[in-house]
PDB file of C-alpha atoms in Angstrom:
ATOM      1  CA  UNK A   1      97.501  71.406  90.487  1.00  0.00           C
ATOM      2  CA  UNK A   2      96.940  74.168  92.722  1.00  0.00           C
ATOM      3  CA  UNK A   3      94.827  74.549  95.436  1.00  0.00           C
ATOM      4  CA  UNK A   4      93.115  77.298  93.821  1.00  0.00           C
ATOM      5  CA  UNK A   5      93.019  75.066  90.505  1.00  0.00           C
ATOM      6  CA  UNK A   6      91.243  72.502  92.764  1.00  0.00           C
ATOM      7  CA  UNK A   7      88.913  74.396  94.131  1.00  0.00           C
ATOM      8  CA  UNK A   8      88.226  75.703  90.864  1.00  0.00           C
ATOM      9  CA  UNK A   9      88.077  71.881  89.817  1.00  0.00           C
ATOM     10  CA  UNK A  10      84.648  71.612  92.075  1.00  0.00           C
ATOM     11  CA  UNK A  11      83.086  74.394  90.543  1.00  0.00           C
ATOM     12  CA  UNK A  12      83.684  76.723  93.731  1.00  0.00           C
ATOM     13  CA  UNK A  13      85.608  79.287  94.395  1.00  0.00           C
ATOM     14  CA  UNK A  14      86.859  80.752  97.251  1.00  0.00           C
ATOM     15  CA  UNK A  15      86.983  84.656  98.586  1.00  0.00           C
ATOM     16  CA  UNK A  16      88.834  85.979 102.327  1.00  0.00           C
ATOM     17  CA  UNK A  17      87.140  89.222 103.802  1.00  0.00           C
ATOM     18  CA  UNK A  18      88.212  90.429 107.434  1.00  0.00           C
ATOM     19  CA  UNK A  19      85.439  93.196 108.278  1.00  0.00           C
ATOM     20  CA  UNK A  20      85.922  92.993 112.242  1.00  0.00           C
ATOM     21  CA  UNK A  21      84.627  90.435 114.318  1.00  0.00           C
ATOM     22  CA  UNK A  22      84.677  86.978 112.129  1.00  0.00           C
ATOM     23  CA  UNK A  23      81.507  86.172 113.741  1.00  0.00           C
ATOM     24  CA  UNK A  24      79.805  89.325 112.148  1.00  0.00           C
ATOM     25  CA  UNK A  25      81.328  88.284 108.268  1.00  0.00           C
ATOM     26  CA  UNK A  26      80.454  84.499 108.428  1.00  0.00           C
ATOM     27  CA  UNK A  27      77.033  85.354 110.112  1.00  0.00           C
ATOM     28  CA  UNK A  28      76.315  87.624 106.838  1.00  0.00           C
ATOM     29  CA  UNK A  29      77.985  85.174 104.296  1.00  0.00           C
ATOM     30  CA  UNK A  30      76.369  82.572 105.538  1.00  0.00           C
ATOM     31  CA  UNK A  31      73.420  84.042 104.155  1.00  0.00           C
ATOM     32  CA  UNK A  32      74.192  84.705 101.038  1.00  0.00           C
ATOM     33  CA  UNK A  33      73.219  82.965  97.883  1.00  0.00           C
ATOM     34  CA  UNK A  34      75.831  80.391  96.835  1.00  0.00           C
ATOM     35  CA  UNK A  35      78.115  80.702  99.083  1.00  0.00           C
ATOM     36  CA  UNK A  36      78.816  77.218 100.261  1.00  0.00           C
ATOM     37  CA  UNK A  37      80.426  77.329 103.706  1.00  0.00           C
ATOM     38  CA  UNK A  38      81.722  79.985 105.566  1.00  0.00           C
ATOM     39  CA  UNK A  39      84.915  79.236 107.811  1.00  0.00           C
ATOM     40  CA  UNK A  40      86.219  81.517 110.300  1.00  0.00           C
ATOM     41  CA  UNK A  41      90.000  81.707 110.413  1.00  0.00           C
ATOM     42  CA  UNK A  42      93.165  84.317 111.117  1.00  0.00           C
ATOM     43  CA  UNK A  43      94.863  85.573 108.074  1.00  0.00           C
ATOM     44  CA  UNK A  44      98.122  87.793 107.235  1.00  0.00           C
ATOM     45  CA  UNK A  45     100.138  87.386 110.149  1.00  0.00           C
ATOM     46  CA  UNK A  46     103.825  86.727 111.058  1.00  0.00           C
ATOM     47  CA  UNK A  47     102.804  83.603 113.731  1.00  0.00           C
ATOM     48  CA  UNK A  48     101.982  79.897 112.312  1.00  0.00           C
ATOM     49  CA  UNK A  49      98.365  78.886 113.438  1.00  0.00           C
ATOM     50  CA  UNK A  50      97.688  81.258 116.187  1.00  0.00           C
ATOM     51  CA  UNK A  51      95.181  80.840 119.027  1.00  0.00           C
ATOM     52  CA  UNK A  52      92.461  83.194 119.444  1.00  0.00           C
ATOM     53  CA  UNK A  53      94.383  84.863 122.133  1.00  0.00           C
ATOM     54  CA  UNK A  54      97.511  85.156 120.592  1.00  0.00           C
ATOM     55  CA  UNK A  55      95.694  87.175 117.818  1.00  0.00           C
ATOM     56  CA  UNK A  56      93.413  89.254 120.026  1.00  0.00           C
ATOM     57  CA  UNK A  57      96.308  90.416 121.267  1.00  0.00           C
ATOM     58  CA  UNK A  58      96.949  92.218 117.955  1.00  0.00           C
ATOM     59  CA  UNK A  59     100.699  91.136 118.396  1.00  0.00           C
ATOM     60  CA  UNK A  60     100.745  88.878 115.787  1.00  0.00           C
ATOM     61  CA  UNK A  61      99.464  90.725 112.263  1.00  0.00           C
ATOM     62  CA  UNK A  62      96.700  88.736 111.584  1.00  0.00           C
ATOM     63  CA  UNK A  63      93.211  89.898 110.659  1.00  0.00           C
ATOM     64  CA  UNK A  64      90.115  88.034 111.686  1.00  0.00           C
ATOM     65  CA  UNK A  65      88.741  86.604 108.626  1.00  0.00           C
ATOM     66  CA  UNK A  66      85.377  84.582 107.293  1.00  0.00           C
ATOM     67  CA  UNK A  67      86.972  82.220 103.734  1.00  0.00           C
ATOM     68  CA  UNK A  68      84.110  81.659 101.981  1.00  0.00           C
ATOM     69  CA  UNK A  69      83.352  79.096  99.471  1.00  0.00           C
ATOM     70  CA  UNK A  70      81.129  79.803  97.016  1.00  0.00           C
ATOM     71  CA  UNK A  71      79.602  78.769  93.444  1.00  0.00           C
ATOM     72  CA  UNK A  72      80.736  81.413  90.637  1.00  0.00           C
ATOM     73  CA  UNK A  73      78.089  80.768  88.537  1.00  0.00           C
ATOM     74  CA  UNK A  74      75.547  81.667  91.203  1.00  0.00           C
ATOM     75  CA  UNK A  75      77.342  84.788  92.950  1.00  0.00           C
ATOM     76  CA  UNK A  76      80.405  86.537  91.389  1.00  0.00           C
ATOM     77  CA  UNK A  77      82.974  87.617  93.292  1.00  0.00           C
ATOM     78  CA  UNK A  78      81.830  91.356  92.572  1.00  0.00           C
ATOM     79  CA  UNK A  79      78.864  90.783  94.137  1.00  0.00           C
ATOM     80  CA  UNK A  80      80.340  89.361  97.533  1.00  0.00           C
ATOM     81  CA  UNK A  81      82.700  92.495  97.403  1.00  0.00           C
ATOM     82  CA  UNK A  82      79.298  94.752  97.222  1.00  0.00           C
ATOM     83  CA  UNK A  83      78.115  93.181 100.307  1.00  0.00           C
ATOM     84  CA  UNK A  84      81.233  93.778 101.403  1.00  0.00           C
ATOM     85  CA  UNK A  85      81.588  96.934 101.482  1.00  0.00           C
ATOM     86  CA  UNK A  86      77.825  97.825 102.526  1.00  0.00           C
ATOM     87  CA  UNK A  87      77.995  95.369 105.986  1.00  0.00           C
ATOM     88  CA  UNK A  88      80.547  97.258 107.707  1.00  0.00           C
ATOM     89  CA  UNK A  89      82.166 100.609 107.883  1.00  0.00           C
ATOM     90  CA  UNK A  90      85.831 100.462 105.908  1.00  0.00           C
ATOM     91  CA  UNK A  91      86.262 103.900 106.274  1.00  0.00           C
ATOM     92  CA  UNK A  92      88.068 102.678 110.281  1.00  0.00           C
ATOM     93  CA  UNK A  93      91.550 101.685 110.271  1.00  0.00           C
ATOM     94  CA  UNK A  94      91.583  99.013 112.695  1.00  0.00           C
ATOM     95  CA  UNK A  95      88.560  99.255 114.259  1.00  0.00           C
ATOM     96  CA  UNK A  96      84.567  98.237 113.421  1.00  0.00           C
ATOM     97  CA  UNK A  97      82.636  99.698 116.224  1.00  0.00           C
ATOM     98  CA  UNK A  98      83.576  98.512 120.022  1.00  0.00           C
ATOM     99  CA  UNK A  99      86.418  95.810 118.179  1.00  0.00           C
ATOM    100  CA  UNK A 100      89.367  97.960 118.408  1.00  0.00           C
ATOM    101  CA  UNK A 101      93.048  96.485 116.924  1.00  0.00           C
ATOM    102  CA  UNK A 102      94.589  94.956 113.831  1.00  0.00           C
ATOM    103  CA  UNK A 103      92.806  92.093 114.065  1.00  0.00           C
ATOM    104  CA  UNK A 104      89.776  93.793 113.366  1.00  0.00           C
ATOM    105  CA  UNK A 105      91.077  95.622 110.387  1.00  0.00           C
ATOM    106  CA  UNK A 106      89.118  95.832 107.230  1.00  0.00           C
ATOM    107  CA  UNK A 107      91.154  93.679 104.296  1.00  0.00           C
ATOM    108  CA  UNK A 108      90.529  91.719 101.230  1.00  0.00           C
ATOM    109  CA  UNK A 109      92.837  89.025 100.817  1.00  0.00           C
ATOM    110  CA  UNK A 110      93.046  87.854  97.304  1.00  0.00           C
ATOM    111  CA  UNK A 111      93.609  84.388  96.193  1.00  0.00           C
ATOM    112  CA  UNK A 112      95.021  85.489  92.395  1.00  0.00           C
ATOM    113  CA  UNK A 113      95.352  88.306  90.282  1.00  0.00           C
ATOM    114  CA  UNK A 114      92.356  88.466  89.019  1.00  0.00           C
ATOM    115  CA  UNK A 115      90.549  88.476  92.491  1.00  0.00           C
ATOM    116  CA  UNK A 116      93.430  91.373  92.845  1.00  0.00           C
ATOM    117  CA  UNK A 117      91.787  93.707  90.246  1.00  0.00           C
ATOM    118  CA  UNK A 118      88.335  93.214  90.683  1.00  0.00           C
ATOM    119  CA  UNK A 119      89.035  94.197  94.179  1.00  0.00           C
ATOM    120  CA  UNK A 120      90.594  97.291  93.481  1.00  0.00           C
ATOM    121  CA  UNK A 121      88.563  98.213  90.955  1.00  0.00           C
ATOM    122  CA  UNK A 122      85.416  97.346  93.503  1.00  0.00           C
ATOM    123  CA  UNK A 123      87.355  99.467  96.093  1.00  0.00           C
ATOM    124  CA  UNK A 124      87.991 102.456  93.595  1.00  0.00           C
ATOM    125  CA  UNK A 125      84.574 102.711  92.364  1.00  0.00           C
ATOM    126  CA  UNK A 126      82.936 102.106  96.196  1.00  0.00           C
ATOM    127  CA  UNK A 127      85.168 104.646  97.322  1.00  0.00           C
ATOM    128  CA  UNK A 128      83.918 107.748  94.564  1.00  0.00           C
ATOM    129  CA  UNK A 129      80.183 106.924  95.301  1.00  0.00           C
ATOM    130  CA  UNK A 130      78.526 108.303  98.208  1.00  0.00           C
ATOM    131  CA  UNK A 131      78.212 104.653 100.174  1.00  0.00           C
ATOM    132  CA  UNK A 132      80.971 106.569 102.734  1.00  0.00           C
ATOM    133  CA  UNK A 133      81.481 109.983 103.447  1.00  0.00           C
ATOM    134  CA  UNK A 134      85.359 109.062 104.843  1.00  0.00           C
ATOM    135  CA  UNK A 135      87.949 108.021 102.300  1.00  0.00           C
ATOM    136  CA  UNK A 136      88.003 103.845 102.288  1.00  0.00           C
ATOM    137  CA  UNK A 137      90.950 102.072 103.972  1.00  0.00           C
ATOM    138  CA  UNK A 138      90.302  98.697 103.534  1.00  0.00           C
ATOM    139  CA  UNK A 139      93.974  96.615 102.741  1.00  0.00           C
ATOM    140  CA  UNK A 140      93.926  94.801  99.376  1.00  0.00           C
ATOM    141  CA  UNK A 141      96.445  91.390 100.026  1.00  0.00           C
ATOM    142  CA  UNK A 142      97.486  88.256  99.092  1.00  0.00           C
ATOM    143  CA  UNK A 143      96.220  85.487 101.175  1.00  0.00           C
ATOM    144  CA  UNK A 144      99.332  84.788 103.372  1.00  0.00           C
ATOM    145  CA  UNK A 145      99.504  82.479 106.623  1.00  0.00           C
ATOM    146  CA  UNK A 146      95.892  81.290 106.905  1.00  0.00           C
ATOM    147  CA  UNK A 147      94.615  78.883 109.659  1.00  0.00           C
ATOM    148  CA  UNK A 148      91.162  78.142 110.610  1.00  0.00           C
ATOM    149  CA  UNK A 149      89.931  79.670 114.180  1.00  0.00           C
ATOM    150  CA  UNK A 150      89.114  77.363 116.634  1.00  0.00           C
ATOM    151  CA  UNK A 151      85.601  74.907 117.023  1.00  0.00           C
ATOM    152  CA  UNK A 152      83.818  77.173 118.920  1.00  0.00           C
ATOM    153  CA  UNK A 153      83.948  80.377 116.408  1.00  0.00           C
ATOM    154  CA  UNK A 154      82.587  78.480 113.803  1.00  0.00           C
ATOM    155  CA  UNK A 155      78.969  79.248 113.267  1.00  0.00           C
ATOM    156  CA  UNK A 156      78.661  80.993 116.442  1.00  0.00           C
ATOM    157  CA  UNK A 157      75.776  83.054 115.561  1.00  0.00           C
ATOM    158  CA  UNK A 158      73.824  80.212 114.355  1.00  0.00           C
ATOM    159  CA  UNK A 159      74.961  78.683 117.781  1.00  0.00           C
ATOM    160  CA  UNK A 160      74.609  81.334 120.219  1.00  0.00           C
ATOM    161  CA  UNK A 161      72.017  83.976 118.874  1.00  0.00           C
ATOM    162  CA  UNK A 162      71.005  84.965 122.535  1.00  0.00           C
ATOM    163  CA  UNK A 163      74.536  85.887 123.727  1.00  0.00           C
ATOM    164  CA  UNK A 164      74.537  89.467 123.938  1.00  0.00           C
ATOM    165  CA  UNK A 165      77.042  90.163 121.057  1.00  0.00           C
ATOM    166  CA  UNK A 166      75.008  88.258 118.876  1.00  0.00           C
ATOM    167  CA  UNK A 167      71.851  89.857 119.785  1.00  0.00           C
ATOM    168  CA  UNK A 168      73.338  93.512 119.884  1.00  0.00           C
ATOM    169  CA  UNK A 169      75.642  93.385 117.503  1.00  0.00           C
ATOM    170  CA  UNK A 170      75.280  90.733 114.444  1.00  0.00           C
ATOM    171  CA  UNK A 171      71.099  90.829 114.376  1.00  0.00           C
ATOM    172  CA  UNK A 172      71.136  94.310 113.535  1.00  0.00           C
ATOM    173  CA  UNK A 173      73.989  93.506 111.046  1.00  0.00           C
ATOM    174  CA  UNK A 174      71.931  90.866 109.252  1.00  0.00           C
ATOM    175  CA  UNK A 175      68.475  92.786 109.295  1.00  0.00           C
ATOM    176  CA  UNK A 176      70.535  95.643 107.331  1.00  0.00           C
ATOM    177  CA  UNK A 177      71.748  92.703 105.124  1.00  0.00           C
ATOM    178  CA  UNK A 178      68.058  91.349 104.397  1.00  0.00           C
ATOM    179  CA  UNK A 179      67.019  94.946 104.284  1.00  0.00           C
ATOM    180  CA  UNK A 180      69.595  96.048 101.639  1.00  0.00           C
ATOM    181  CA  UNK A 181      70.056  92.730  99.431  1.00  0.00           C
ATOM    182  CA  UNK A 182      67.060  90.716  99.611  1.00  0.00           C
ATOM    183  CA  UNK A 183      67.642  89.508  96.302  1.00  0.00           C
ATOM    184  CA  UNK A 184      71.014  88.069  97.626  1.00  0.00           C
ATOM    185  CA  UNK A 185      69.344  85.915 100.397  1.00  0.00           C
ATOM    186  CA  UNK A 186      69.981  82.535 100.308  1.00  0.00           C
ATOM    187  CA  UNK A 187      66.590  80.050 101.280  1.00  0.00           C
ATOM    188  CA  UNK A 188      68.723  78.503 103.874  1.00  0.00           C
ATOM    189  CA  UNK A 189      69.155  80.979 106.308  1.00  0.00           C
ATOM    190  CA  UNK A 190      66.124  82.770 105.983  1.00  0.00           C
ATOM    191  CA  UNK A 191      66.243  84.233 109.654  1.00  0.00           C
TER     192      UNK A 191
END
């Protein structure tokens, strides 16, 4: 059995997105209606389980990424891609505002082949509607080299919410969130 077949096993699933700054993407998903837990981790680089500053150095490939776990039959994996697409701007090649580098790239890494379609169709249709006026760039790719980011990324929002990143630059990301998909708001993370 799989890992995927596991996690499949518990009636969860599980989706990658890098969209900048981890702390941004598991802030978001960690408001989102069955999602389960929201890790932050490095993903699709050449280095086995790289510190933070290895790949803020942008020397080793990987992308900052939130792995979410979530509950199928409560969210699809569409609808994560819609918020997706609509919480940051993947329109930047390596870049979401002041976050500049590789590691901050916009990519969807897949777990199977399915997850590989409905991504690219996602992308396709995203990218013909008027969401962006720049042509998308956002890397469709199997999940490759994953580790989990150290202790104190996880839940560093929920931890920190008066640093000044958090305060200038996730709040207004969730308040667009709440604003644009308050029918995807979880109960448990109401603020």
């Amino acid at each position: 059995m799989t890992d995927i077949d596991k996690t499949a096993a518990n009636d969860t699933e599980t989706a990658v997105f890098g969209a900048g700054c981890f702390w941004c993407v598991e802030a978001i998903y960690e408001r989102v209606i069955g999602v389960k837990s929201v890790e932050s981790g490095y993903a699709g680089g050449h280095v086995d389980d790289p510190t933070y500053r290895q790949v803020v150095s942008g020397t080793t490939g990987h992308a900052e990424v939130a792995r979410l776990e979530y509950d199928p039959n409560v969210i699809s994996y569409e609808e994560l891609l819609e918020v997706f697409w609509h919480t940051h701007n993947p329109t930047t090649k390596n870049r979401q505002g002041a976050d500049v580098g590789p590691q901050y790239r916009s990519v969807i890494f897949y777990m199977n082949d399915e997850q590989k379609q409905i991504a690219e169709e996602s992308m396709k249709k995203t990218d013909s509607s008027d969401l962006w006026e720049d042509p998308i760039v956002t890397e469709i790719e199997p999940l490759s080299n994953y580790s989990v980011a150290e202790n104190y990324h996880q839940n560093y929002y929920e931890n920190n919410p008066n640093a000044g990143y958090c305060s200038i630059v996730i709040a207004p990301k969730i308040a667009k969130f709440k604003k644009d998909f308050p029918h995807l708001l979880s109960d448990k993370r109401a603020s």
